[in-house]
C-alpha atoms as a printed R data frame, in Angstrom:
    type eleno elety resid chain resno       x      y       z
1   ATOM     1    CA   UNK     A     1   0.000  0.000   0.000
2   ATOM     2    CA   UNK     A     2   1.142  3.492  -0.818
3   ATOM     3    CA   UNK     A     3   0.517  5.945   2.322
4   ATOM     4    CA   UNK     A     4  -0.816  9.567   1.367
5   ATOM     5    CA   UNK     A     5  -0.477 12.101   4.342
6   ATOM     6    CA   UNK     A     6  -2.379 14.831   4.449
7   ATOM     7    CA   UNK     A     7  -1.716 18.456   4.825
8   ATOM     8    CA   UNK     A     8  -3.864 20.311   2.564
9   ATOM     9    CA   UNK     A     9  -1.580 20.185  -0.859
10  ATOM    10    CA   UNK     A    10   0.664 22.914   1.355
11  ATOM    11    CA   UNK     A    11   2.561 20.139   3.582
12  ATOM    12    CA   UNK     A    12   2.870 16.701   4.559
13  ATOM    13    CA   UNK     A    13   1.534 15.308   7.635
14  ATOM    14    CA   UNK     A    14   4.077 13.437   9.689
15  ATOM    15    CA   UNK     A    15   1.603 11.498  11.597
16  ATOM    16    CA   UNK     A    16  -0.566 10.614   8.907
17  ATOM    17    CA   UNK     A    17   2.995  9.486   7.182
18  ATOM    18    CA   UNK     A    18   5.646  6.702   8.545
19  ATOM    19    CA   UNK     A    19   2.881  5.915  11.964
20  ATOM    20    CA   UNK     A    20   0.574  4.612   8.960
21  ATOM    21    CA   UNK     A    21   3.250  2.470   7.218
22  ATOM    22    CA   UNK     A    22   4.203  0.832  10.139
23  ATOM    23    CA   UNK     A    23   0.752  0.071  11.790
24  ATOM    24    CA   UNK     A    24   0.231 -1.806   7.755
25  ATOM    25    CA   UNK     A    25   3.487 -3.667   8.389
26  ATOM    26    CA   UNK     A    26   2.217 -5.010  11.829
27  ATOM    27    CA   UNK     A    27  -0.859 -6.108   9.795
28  ATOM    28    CA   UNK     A    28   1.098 -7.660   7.536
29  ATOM    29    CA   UNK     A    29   0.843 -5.367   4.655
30  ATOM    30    CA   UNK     A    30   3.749 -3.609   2.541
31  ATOM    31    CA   UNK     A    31   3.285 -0.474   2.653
32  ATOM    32    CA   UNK     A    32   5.522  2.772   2.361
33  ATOM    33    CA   UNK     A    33   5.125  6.428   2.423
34  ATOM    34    CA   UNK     A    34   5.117  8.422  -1.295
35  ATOM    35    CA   UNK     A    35   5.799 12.425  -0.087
36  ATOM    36    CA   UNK     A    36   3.863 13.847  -3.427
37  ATOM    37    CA   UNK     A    37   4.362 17.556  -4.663
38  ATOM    38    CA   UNK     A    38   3.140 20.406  -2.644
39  ATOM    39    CA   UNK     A    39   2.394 23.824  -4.019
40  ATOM    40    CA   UNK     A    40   1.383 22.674  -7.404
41  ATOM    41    CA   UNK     A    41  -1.515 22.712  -9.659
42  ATOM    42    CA   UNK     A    42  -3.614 19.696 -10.477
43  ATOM    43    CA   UNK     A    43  -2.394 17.247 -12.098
44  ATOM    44    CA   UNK     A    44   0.899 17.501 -11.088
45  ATOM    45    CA   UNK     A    45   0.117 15.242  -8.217
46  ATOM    46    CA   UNK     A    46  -2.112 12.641  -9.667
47  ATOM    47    CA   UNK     A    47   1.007 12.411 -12.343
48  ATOM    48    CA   UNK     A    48   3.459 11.705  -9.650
49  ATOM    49    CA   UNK     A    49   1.609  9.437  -7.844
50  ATOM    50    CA   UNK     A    50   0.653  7.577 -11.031
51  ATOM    51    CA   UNK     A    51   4.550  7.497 -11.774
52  ATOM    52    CA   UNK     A    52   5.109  5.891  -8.460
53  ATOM    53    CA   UNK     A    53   2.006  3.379  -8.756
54  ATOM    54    CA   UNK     A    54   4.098  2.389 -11.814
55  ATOM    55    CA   UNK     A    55   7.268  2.288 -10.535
56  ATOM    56    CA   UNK     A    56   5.872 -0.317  -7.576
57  ATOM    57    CA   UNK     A    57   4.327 -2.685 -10.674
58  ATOM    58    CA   UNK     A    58   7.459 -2.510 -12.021
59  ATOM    59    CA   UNK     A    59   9.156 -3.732  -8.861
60  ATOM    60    CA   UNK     A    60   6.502 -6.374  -8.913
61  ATOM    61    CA   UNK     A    61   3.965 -5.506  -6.448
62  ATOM    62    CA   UNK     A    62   0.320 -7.391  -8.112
63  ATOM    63    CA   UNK     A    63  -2.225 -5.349  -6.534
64  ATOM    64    CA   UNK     A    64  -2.032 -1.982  -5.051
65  ATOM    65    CA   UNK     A    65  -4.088 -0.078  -2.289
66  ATOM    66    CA   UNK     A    66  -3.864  3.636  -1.386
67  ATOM    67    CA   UNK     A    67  -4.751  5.346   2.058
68  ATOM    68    CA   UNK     A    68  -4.892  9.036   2.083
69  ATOM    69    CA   UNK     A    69  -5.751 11.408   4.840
70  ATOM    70    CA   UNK     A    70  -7.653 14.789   4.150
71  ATOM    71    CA   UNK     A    71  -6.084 15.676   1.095
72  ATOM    72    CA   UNK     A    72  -3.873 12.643   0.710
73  ATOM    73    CA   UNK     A    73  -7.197 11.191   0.474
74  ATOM    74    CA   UNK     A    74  -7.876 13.342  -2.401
75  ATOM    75    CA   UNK     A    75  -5.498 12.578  -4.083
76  ATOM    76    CA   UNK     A    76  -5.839  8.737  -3.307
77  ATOM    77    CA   UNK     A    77  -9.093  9.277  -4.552
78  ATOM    78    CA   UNK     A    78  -8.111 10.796  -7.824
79  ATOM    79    CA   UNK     A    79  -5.737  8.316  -9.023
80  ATOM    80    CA   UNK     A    80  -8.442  5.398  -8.588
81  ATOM    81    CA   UNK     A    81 -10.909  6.889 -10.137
82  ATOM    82    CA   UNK     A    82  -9.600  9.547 -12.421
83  ATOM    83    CA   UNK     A    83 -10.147  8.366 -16.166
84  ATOM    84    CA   UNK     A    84  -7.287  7.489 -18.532
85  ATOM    85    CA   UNK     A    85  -4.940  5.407 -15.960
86  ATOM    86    CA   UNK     A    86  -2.564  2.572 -17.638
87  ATOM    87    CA   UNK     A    87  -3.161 -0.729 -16.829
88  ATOM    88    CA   UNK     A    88   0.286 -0.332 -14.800
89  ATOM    89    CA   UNK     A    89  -0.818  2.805 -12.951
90  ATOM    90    CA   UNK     A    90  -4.284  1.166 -11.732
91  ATOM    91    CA   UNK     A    91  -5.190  0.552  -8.134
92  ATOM    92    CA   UNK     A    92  -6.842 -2.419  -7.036
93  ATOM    93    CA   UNK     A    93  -8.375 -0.410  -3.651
94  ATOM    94    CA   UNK     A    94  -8.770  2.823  -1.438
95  ATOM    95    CA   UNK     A    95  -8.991  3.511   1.961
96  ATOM    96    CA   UNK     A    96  -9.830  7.396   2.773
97  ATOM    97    CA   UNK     A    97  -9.657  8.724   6.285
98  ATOM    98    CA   UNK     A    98 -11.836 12.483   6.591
99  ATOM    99    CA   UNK     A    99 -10.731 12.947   2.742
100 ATOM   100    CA   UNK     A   100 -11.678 15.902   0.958
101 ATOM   101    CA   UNK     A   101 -13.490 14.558  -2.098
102 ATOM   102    CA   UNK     A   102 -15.525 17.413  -3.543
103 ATOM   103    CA   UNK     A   103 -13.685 20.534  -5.138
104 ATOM   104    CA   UNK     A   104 -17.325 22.157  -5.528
105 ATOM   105    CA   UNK     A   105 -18.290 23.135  -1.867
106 ATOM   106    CA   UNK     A   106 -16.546 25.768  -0.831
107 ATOM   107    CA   UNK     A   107 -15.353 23.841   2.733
108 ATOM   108    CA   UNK     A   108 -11.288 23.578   2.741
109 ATOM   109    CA   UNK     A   109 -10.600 26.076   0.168
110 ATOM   110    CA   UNK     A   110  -6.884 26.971   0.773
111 ATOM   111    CA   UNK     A   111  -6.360 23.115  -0.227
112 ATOM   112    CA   UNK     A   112  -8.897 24.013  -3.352
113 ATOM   113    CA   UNK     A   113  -6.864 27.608  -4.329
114 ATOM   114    CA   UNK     A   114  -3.752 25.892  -4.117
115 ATOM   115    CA   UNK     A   115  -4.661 22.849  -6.643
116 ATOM   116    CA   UNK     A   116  -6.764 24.758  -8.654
117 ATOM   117    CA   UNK     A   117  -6.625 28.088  -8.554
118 ATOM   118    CA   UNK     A   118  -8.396 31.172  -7.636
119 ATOM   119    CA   UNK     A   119 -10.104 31.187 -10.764
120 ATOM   120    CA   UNK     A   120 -11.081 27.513 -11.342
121 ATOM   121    CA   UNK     A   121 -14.135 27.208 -13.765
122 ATOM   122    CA   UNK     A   122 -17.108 24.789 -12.560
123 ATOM   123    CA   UNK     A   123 -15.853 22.333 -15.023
124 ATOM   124    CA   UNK     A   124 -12.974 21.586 -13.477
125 ATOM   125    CA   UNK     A   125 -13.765 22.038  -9.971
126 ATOM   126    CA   UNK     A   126 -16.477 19.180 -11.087
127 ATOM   127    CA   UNK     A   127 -13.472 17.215 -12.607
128 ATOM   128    CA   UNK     A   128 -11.754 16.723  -9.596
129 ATOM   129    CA   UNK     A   129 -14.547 16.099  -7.663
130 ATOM   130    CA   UNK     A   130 -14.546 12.142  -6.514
131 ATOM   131    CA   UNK     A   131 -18.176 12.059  -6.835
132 ATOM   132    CA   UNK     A   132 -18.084 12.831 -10.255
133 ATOM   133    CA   UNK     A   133 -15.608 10.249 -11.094
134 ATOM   134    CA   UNK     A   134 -17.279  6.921  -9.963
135 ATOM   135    CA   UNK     A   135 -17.741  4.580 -12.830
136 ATOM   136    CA   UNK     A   136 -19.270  0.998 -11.593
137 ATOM   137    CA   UNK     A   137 -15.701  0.037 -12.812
138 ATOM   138    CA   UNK     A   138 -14.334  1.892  -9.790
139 ATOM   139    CA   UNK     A   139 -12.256  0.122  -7.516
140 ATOM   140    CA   UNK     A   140 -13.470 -0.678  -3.726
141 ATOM   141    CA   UNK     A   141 -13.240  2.418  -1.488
142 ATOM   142    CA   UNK     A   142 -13.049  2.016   2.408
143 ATOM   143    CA   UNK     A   143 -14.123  5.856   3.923
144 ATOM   144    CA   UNK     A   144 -14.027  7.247   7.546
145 ATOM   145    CA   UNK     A   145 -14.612 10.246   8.841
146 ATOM   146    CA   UNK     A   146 -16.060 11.733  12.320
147 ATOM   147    CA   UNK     A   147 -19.272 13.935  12.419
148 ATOM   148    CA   UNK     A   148 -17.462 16.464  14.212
149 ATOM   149    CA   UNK     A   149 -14.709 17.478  11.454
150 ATOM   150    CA   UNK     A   150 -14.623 21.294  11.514
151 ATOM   151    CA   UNK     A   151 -12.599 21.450   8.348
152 ATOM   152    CA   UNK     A   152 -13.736 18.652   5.786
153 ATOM   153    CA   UNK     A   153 -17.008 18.323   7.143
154 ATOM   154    CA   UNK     A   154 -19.214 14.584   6.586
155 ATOM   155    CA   UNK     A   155 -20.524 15.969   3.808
156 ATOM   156    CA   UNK     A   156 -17.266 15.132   1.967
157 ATOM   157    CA   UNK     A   157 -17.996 11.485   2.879
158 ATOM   158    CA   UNK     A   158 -21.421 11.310   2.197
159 ATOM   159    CA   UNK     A   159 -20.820 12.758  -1.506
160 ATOM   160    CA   UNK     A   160 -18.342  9.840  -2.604
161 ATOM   161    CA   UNK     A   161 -20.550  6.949  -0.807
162 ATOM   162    CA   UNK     A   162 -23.795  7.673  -2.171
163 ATOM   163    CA   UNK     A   163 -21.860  7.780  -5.849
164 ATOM   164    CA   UNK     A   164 -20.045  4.637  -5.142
165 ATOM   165    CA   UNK     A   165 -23.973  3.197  -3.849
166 ATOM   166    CA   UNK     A   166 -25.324  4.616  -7.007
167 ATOM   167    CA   UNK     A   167 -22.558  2.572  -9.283
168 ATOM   168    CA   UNK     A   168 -22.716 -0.285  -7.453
169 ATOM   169    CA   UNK     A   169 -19.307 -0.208  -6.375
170 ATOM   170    CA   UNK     A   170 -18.123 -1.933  -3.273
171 ATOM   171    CA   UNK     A   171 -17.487  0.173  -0.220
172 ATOM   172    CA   UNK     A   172 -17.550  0.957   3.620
173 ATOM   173    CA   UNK     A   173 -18.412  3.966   5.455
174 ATOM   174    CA   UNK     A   174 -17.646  4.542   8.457
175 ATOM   175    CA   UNK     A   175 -18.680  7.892  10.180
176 ATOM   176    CA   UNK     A   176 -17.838  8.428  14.263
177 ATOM   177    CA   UNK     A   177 -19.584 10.989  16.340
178 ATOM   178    CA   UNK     A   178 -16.881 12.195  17.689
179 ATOM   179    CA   UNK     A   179 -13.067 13.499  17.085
180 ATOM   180    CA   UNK     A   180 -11.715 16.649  14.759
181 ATOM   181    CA   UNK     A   181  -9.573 16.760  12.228
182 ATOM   182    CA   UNK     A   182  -6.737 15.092  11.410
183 ATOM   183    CA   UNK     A   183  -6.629 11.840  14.033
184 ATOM   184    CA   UNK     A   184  -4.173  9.720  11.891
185 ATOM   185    CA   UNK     A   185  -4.209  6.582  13.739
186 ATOM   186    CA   UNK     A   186  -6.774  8.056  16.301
187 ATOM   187    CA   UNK     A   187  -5.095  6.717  19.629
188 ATOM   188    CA   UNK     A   188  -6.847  7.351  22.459
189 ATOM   189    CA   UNK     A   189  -9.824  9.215  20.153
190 ATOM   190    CA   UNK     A   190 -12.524  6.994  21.945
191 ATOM   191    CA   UNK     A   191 -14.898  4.681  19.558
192 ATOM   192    CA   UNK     A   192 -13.188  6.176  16.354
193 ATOM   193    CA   UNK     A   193 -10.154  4.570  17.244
194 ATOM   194    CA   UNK     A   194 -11.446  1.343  16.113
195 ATOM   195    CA   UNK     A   195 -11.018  2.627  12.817
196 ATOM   196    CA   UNK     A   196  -8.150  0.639  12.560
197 ATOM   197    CA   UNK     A   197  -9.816 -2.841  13.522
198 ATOM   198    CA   UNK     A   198 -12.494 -2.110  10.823
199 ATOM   199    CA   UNK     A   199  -9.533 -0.853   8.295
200 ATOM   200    CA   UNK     A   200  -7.810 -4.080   8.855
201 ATOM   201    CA   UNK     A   201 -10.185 -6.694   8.329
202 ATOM   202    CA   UNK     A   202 -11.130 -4.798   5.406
203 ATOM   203    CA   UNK     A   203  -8.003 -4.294   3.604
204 ATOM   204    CA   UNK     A   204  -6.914 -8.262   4.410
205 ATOM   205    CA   UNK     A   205 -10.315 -8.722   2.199
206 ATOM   206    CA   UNK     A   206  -8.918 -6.857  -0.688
207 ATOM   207    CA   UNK     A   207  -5.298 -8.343  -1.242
């Protein structure tokens, strides 16, 4: 599994980072940390972590899961469901923790201005919305979120569910009462700390 920290596009997370790798490796899953461009304008990140989805294939890995966290999750989200991926650059699953999936509400809009711009028209804020991008061909997507996020509200979850329920796409939602933003691992967070138990079994499903 590849390991997207968040940060809003503008940095990268270090405990959504390395603390996620090895918590996979205890659960007996590969999995290493891809630090993907900052600062940059979409799709500058979905083309680096498309170049590093290939470079894994090449190094022989079969199937291939991401987990993203707020905007790692975004972009996790783009490159399994954005269209025009190589066979080679194709991921078998996702696993999203209080991802920012929808470029069109106006919630988390420093991470939006930096991707897209100030001036972003409707069709591509719409492009780069996960909603939009479910195909029933999607891969199997594995959400969580808590109802309390002040920053990337349910919402965000909600959107990308009911689109994956509408193309009859495998999936798992998961939203907790409680917690903010940004939990990572969630130690200590109560209830939504079992995220991880429910991640697990999960993920052991897909590979």
């Amino acid at each position: 599994m590849i390991v997207l920290p968040g940060g809003g596009y503008a940095e990268h997370a270090p405990h959504e980072a390395e603390p996620i790798a090895d918590w996979l490796g205890q659960i007996g899953v590969p999995a290493s940390v891809f630090r993907y461009p900052l600062h940059t304008r979409h799709p500058v990140p979905l083309e680096a972590l498309r170049a590093e989805i290939t470079r894994r294939r090449a190094d022989g890995a079969q199937r291939i899961g991401l987990i993203g966290f707020s905007a790692g999750g975004h972009l996790a989200g783009l490159a399994a469901l954005t269209p025009g991926a190589t066979p080679d650059q194709a991921v078998q699953f996702a696993v999203l923790g209080y991802a920012i999936t929808s470029m069109e509400t106006e919630t988390y809009r420093p991470a939006r201005l930096i991707l897209l711009g100030e001036g972003a028209s409707p069709e591509l804020r719409r492009s780069t919305s996960l909603d939009a991008l479910v195909t029933p061909g999607s891969p199997p997507f594995f959400i969580w979120h808590t109802a309390e996020d002040p920053y990337v509200p349910p919402e965000h979850a909600y959107r990308l569910a009911t689109a994956l329920a509408a193309g009859g796409v495998p999936h798992a939602v998961h939203v907790f009462a409680h917690g903010p933003h940004s939990l990572g691992l969630a130690r200590g967070a109560g209830q939504t700390e079992l995220w991880t138990t429910l991640a697990e079994t999960w993920i052991h499903e897909q590979v």
